[in-house]
CSV table of C-alpha atoms in Angstrom, one decimal:
chain,number,residue,atom,x,y,z
V,471,UNK,CA,-17.4,58.1,23.1
V,472,UNK,CA,-15.0,55.3,21.7
V,473,UNK,CA,-14.3,52.6,24.4
V,474,UNK,CA,-10.4,52.2,24.0
V,475,UNK,CA,-10.5,49.1,26.1
V,476,UNK,CA,-13.2,47.3,23.6
V,477,UNK,CA,-11.0,49.0,20.7
V,478,UNK,CA,-7.7,47.5,21.9
V,479,UNK,CA,-9.1,44.0,22.1
V,480,UNK,CA,-10.5,44.4,19.0
V,481,UNK,CA,-7.0,45.4,17.4
V,482,UNK,CA,-5.3,42.5,19.1
V,483,UNK,CA,-7.7,40.2,18.0
V,484,UNK,CA,-7.7,41.5,14.1
V,485,UNK,CA,-4.2,41.1,14.6
V,486,UNK,CA,-4.1,37.7,15.5
V,487,UNK,CA,-6.7,36.8,12.7
V,488,UNK,CA,-4.3,38.3,10.2
V,489,UNK,CA,-1.1,36.4,11.7
V,490,UNK,CA,-3.1,33.1,11.7
V,491,UNK,CA,-4.3,33.8,7.9
V,492,UNK,CA,-0.5,34.7,7.0
V,493,UNK,CA,0.8,31.4,8.8
V,494,UNK,CA,-2.0,29.0,8.3
V,495,UNK,CA,-3.1,29.6,4.7
V,496,UNK,CA,0.0,28.6,2.6
V,497,UNK,CA,0.2,25.4,4.9
V,498,UNK,CA,-3.5,24.5,4.1
V,499,UNK,CA,-3.1,25.6,0.3
V,500,UNK,CA,0.3,23.7,0.2
V,501,UNK,CA,-2.0,20.4,-0.4
V,502,UNK,CA,-4.6,21.9,-2.4
V,503,UNK,CA,-5.2,20.5,-6.2
V,504,UNK,CA,-7.5,22.7,-7.9
V,505,UNK,CA,-6.6,21.1,-11.5
V,506,UNK,CA,-8.3,18.0,-11.2
V,507,UNK,CA,-11.0,16.8,-13.6
V,508,UNK,CA,-13.3,14.4,-11.4
V,509,UNK,CA,-14.1,14.3,-8.0
V,510,UNK,CA,-15.8,11.5,-6.3
V,511,UNK,CA,-17.0,10.5,-2.9
V,512,UNK,CA,-17.2,6.6,-1.8
V,513,UNK,CA,-16.8,4.6,1.0
V,514,UNK,CA,-14.5,6.6,2.9
V,515,UNK,CA,-12.6,7.8,0.2
V,516,UNK,CA,-12.7,11.2,-1.4
V,517,UNK,CA,-10.9,11.1,-5.0
V,518,UNK,CA,-9.8,13.5,-7.2
V,519,UNK,CA,-7.9,13.0,-10.5
V,520,UNK,CA,-7.2,14.3,-13.9
V,521,UNK,CA,-7.2,10.6,-15.4
V,522,UNK,CA,-9.7,10.1,-18.1
V,523,UNK,CA,-13.0,9.0,-16.8
V,524,UNK,CA,-12.4,5.2,-18.0
V,525,UNK,CA,-9.0,5.2,-16.2
V,526,UNK,CA,-10.6,7.0,-12.8
V,527,UNK,CA,-13.4,4.1,-12.9
V,528,UNK,CA,-10.8,1.5,-12.9
V,529,UNK,CA,-8.4,3.2,-10.0
V,530,UNK,CA,-11.6,4.0,-8.2
V,531,UNK,CA,-13.0,0.5,-8.2
V,532,UNK,CA,-9.7,-0.8,-7.6
V,533,UNK,CA,-9.2,1.1,-4.4
V,534,UNK,CA,-12.7,-0.2,-3.1
V,535,UNK,CA,-11.9,-3.9,-4.1
V,536,UNK,CA,-8.7,-3.7,-2.4
V,537,UNK,CA,-10.6,-2.2,0.9
V,538,UNK,CA,-13.2,-4.9,0.7
V,539,UNK,CA,-10.8,-7.9,0.0
V,540,UNK,CA,-8.3,-6.4,3.3
V,541,UNK,CA,-11.1,-6.0,5.3
V,542,UNK,CA,-12.1,-9.6,4.7
V,543,UNK,CA,-8.6,-10.9,5.3
V,544,UNK,CA,-7.4,-8.6,8.2
V,545,UNK,CA,-9.9,-6.2,10.2
V,546,UNK,CA,-12.7,-3.6,9.1
V,547,UNK,CA,-11.3,0.0,8.6
V,548,UNK,CA,-13.1,2.4,11.1
V,549,UNK,CA,-12.1,6.0,10.4
V,550,UNK,CA,-14.4,9.2,10.7
V,551,UNK,CA,-12.3,11.6,8.5
V,552,UNK,CA,-12.7,10.7,4.9
V,553,UNK,CA,-9.3,9.9,3.4
V,554,UNK,CA,-8.3,12.0,0.2
V,555,UNK,CA,-6.5,10.6,-2.9
V,556,UNK,CA,-5.1,12.3,-5.4
V,557,UNK,CA,-4.6,10.4,-8.8
V,558,UNK,CA,-2.1,12.0,-11.2
V,559,UNK,CA,-2.1,10.7,-14.8
V,560,UNK,CA,1.4,11.3,-15.4
V,561,UNK,CA,4.6,12.7,-14.3
V,562,UNK,CA,3.9,16.5,-15.2
V,563,UNK,CA,1.1,16.9,-13.0
V,564,UNK,CA,2.3,15.2,-10.4
V,565,UNK,CA,6.0,16.5,-10.2
V,566,UNK,CA,4.2,20.0,-10.4
V,567,UNK,CA,2.1,19.3,-7.2
V,568,UNK,CA,5.1,17.5,-5.3
V,569,UNK,CA,7.2,20.8,-5.7
V,570,UNK,CA,4.3,22.8,-4.4
V,571,UNK,CA,3.6,20.5,-1.6
V,572,UNK,CA,7.6,20.2,-0.8
V,573,UNK,CA,7.3,16.9,-1.0
V,574,UNK,CA,9.9,16.2,-4.0
V,575,UNK,CA,11.9,13.0,-4.1
V,576,UNK,CA,8.9,10.8,-3.9
V,577,UNK,CA,9.1,9.8,-7.2
V,578,UNK,CA,5.7,7.3,-7.2
V,579,UNK,CA,3.6,8.4,-4.4
V,580,UNK,CA,3.2,9.0,-0.9
V,581,UNK,CA,1.0,9.2,2.3
V,582,UNK,CA,0.6,12.2,4.5
V,583,UNK,CA,-1.1,10.8,7.5
V,584,UNK,CA,-1.4,14.5,9.0
V,585,UNK,CA,-3.3,15.7,6.2
V,586,UNK,CA,-5.2,12.1,5.5
V,587,UNK,CA,-3.9,12.3,1.9
V,588,UNK,CA,-2.4,10.1,-0.5
V,589,UNK,CA,-1.1,11.2,-3.4
V,590,UNK,CA,0.0,8.8,-6.4
V,591,UNK,CA,1.4,9.2,-10.0
V,592,UNK,CA,-0.4,6.5,-11.9
V,593,UNK,CA,2.0,6.4,-14.5
V,594,UNK,CA,4.4,4.5,-12.1
V,595,UNK,CA,1.9,1.5,-12.0
V,596,UNK,CA,-1.5,0.8,-9.7
V,597,UNK,CA,1.3,-1.1,-7.0
V,598,UNK,CA,2.2,2.2,-5.7
V,599,UNK,CA,-1.6,3.0,-5.2
V,600,UNK,CA,-2.3,-0.2,-2.6
V,601,UNK,CA,1.0,0.6,-1.2
V,602,UNK,CA,0.1,3.8,0.0
V,603,UNK,CA,-3.4,2.9,0.9
V,604,UNK,CA,-2.4,0.1,3.1
V,605,UNK,CA,-0.3,2.5,5.2
V,606,UNK,CA,-3.5,4.6,5.9
V,607,UNK,CA,-5.4,1.2,6.8
V,608,UNK,CA,-2.8,0.4,9.4
V,609,UNK,CA,-2.8,3.9,10.8
V,610,UNK,CA,-6.5,3.7,11.7
V,611,UNK,CA,-5.7,1.0,14.1
V,612,UNK,CA,-3.5,3.8,16.3
V,613,UNK,CA,-0.7,1.3,17.1
V,614,UNK,CA,2.9,1.7,16.6
V,615,UNK,CA,4.0,-1.2,14.3
V,616,UNK,CA,7.8,-1.8,13.7
V,617,UNK,CA,9.2,-0.3,10.8
V,618,UNK,CA,10.0,-4.0,9.0
V,619,UNK,CA,6.2,-4.6,9.2
V,620,UNK,CA,4.9,-1.2,8.5
V,621,UNK,CA,6.9,-1.3,5.1
V,622,UNK,CA,6.8,-5.1,4.2
V,623,UNK,CA,3.1,-5.2,4.6
V,624,UNK,CA,2.7,-2.2,2.6
V,625,UNK,CA,5.1,-3.5,-0.1
V,626,UNK,CA,3.5,-6.9,-0.2
V,627,UNK,CA,0.4,-5.5,-2.0
V,628,UNK,CA,2.6,-3.9,-4.7
V,629,UNK,CA,2.0,-7.0,-7.0
V,630,UNK,CA,-1.6,-8.6,-7.7
V,631,UNK,CA,-3.6,-10.0,-10.3
V,632,UNK,CA,-7.2,-8.7,-10.8
V,633,UNK,CA,-10.2,-9.1,-12.8
V,634,UNK,CA,-12.0,-6.1,-14.5
V,635,UNK,CA,-15.2,-6.5,-16.6
V,636,UNK,CA,-15.6,-7.0,-20.1
V,637,UNK,CA,-15.3,-3.2,-20.7
V,638,UNK,CA,-12.0,-3.4,-18.9
V,639,UNK,CA,-13.3,-0.2,-16.5
V,640,UNK,CA,-14.6,-2.0,-13.4
V,641,UNK,CA,-12.1,-4.1,-10.8
V,642,UNK,CA,-14.3,-6.7,-9.2
V,643,UNK,CA,-11.5,-9.2,-8.1
V,644,UNK,CA,-7.9,-9.2,-6.5
V,645,UNK,CA,-5.5,-11.7,-5.3
V,646,UNK,CA,-2.3,-11.3,-3.6
V,647,UNK,CA,0.7,-13.1,-2.5
V,648,UNK,CA,3.1,-12.9,-5.6
V,649,UNK,CA,6.5,-12.7,-5.7
V,650,UNK,CA,8.1,-9.3,-7.2
V,651,UNK,CA,10.8,-10.2,-9.6
V,652,UNK,CA,13.3,-7.0,-8.7
V,653,UNK,CA,12.5,-7.0,-5.0
V,654,UNK,CA,13.3,-10.4,-5.0
V,655,UNK,CA,16.7,-10.1,-6.9
V,656,UNK,CA,17.6,-7.4,-4.4
V,657,UNK,CA,16.6,-9.6,-1.6
V,658,UNK,CA,19.1,-12.1,-3.0
V,659,UNK,CA,22.0,-9.8,-3.8
V,660,UNK,CA,21.8,-8.3,0.2
V,661,UNK,CA,21.6,-12.2,1.1
V,662,UNK,CA,24.7,-13.3,-0.8
V,663,UNK,CA,26.3,-16.7,0.4
V,664,UNK,CA,24.9,-16.1,3.9
V,665,UNK,CA,21.8,-16.5,5.4
V,666,UNK,CA,19.4,-13.9,6.5
V,667,UNK,CA,18.6,-12.9,10.1
V,668,UNK,CA,15.4,-11.9,11.6
V,669,UNK,CA,17.2,-10.5,14.6
V,670,UNK,CA,18.9,-7.9,11.9
V,671,UNK,CA,15.4,-7.3,10.1
V,672,UNK,CA,13.7,-6.3,13.3
V,673,UNK,CA,16.4,-4.4,14.8
V,674,UNK,CA,17.1,-2.1,11.9
V,675,UNK,CA,15.4,1.6,12.3
V,676,UNK,CA,15.1,1.8,8.8
V,677,UNK,CA,14.5,-1.5,7.2
V,678,UNK,CA,15.2,-2.7,3.8
V,679,UNK,CA,11.6,-3.0,1.9
V,680,UNK,CA,12.7,-5.8,-0.4
V,681,UNK,CA,13.6,-8.3,2.7
V,682,UNK,CA,10.9,-7.4,4.8
V,683,UNK,CA,8.5,-7.6,2.1
V,684,UNK,CA,9.9,-11.1,1.4
V,685,UNK,CA,9.5,-12.2,5.3
V,686,UNK,CA,6.1,-10.8,4.8
V,687,UNK,CA,5.3,-13.3,1.6
V,688,UNK,CA,7.2,-16.3,3.6
V,689,UNK,CA,4.3,-15.8,6.4
V,690,UNK,CA,1.6,-15.5,3.9
V,691,UNK,CA,2.8,-18.5,2.2
V,692,UNK,CA,2.4,-20.4,5.7
V,693,UNK,CA,-1.0,-19.0,6.1
V,694,UNK,CA,0.0,-17.1,9.2
V,695,UNK,CA,0.0,-13.3,7.8
V,696,UNK,CA,-3.1,-12.6,9.6
V,697,UNK,CA,-2.0,-13.9,12.7
V,698,UNK,CA,0.9,-11.8,12.4
V,699,UNK,CA,-1.1,-8.7,12.2
V,700,UNK,CA,-3.1,-9.8,15.1
V,701,UNK,CA,-0.1,-10.5,17.4
V,702,UNK,CA,1.5,-7.0,16.5
V,703,UNK,CA,-1.7,-5.2,17.1
V,704,UNK,CA,-1.7,-6.5,20.5
V,705,UNK,CA,1.5,-5.0,21.2
V,706,UNK,CA,3.8,-7.8,21.3
V,707,UNK,CA,7.2,-7.2,20.1
V,708,UNK,CA,8.6,-8.6,16.7
V,709,UNK,CA,10.3,-11.7,18.2
V,710,UNK,CA,7.3,-12.5,20.1
V,711,UNK,CA,5.1,-12.1,17.6
V,712,UNK,CA,6.4,-14.2,15.1
V,713,UNK,CA,7.6,-17.2,17.5
V,714,UNK,CA,3.9,-17.3,18.7
V,715,UNK,CA,2.3,-17.5,15.3
V,716,UNK,CA,4.9,-20.0,13.7
V,717,UNK,CA,5.0,-21.6,17.2
V,718,UNK,CA,8.6,-22.2,16.8
V,719,UNK,CA,11.9,-20.5,18.2
V,720,UNK,CA,13.4,-17.5,15.7
V,721,UNK,CA,16.6,-19.6,14.8
V,722,UNK,CA,14.2,-22.6,13.4
V,723,UNK,CA,11.9,-19.9,11.8
V,724,UNK,CA,15.2,-18.1,10.2
V,725,UNK,CA,16.1,-21.6,8.7
V,726,UNK,CA,12.9,-22.2,7.2
V,727,UNK,CA,12.6,-19.1,5.3
V,728,UNK,CA,16.1,-19.2,4.4
V,729,UNK,CA,15.3,-22.9,2.7
V,730,UNK,CA,12.1,-21.2,1.2
V,731,UNK,CA,14.3,-18.7,-0.6
V,732,UNK,CA,16.6,-21.1,-1.9
V,733,UNK,CA,13.5,-23.5,-3.2
V,734,UNK,CA,11.8,-20.3,-4.5
V,735,UNK,CA,14.9,-19.1,-6.6
V,736,UNK,CA,14.5,-22.3,-8.9
V,737,UNK,CA,10.7,-21.8,-9.7
V,738,UNK,CA,9.2,-19.5,-12.4
V,739,UNK,CA,7.2,-17.8,-9.8
V,740,UNK,CA,9.6,-15.5,-8.6
V,741,UNK,CA,10.2,-13.9,-11.9
V,742,UNK,CA,6.3,-14.5,-13.0
V,743,UNK,CA,4.9,-11.1,-12.3
V,744,UNK,CA,7.1,-8.3,-13.4
V,745,UNK,CA,4.1,-5.7,-13.4
V,746,UNK,CA,0.6,-6.1,-11.6
V,747,UNK,CA,-2.1,-7.3,-14.3
V,748,UNK,CA,-6.1,-6.7,-14.5
V,749,UNK,CA,-7.7,-9.0,-16.8
V,750,UNK,CA,-11.1,-9.8,-18.1
V,751,UNK,CA,-12.2,-13.2,-17.2
V,752,UNK,CA,-11.3,-14.8,-21.0
V,753,UNK,CA,-7.8,-12.9,-20.9
V,754,UNK,CA,-7.1,-14.6,-17.5
V,755,UNK,CA,-8.0,-17.6,-18.6
V,756,UNK,CA,-5.6,-17.3,-21.6
V,757,UNK,CA,-3.0,-15.9,-19.7
V,758,UNK,CA,-2.6,-19.1,-17.4
V,759,UNK,CA,-2.7,-21.2,-20.4
V,760,UNK,CA,0.1,-19.3,-21.9
V,761,UNK,CA,2.1,-19.1,-18.7
V,762,UNK,CA,1.1,-22.8,-17.4
V,763,UNK,CA,-0.6,-21.8,-14.2
V,764,UNK,CA,-2.9,-23.2,-12.1
V,765,UNK,CA,-4.9,-21.8,-9.1
V,766,UNK,CA,-3.7,-22.5,-5.7
V,767,UNK,CA,-6.3,-22.8,-3.2
V,768,UNK,CA,-3.9,-23.1,-0.2
V,769,UNK,CA,-1.9,-20.0,-1.2
V,770,UNK,CA,-4.8,-18.0,-3.0
V,771,UNK,CA,-3.1,-17.1,-5.9
V,772,UNK,CA,-1.8,-18.4,-9.2
V,773,UNK,CA,1.1,-20.6,-9.4
V,774,UNK,CA,3.2,-22.0,-12.2
V,775,UNK,CA,2.7,-25.8,-12.7
V,776,UNK,CA,6.1,-27.6,-11.6
V,777,UNK,CA,8.6,-29.1,-14.0
V,778,UNK,CA,8.0,-26.7,-16.8
């Protein structure tokens, strides 16, 4: 004899399952990428890519070295769930995926925090990759950072100089703290004949990334960036955090920042690094000689010799 009550319960259960599959399956598949060539799990990252093996090794070791460097300078990354990283070799595959994922309009790459997924078109250069990974790093702290810091600190890592082995397929050293020429040009255009105000930067709901990056770079060159991050992690507001680490009031800091911009525009440093560079040790030595560069222990970067 059929138990009507059990039958109805099963029908309801199966109906729920069918609806769940119909509703959730497209959402799950939206971010699925099946055309990758290589996959590798390492140090909290789950890499997928259609790059060549050689280029994949460069990208993978760049991410790992960046994480090592970031943890040494700022804080350890602790997250139980791996970060998926999709590395596309060019526009065609990247744009096809973005259309499927309904993420059109993100020309270079994006980080989807809810999916723990980072997607990058490597044809745009390696700077986007590190910019987006930095978004992931800060998300692991569960702190809500102000927009100017969130974006400015990510953009800070877009320009770098790194070393690779003699075969040019393994990154083992990185330095950050360089001007981004096009972003610096944007700062000068926005600034015009007036001065930049930190109160404007702090109060913008959507910051101008180039200005935010410029202030982050200024803070870094003063040796105060780790301290600024730690203050914001405590929950200190923007003004309080900046005044605490500089040990000065906001108008004084603003004036020093604007003076620094005025001095920087006179140097070759603000135009030096059009694109991030990965060199062998010999190539780096030759490049420094050709461009009259020296290593600054204070800033942790290569700088142009003055007066040349």
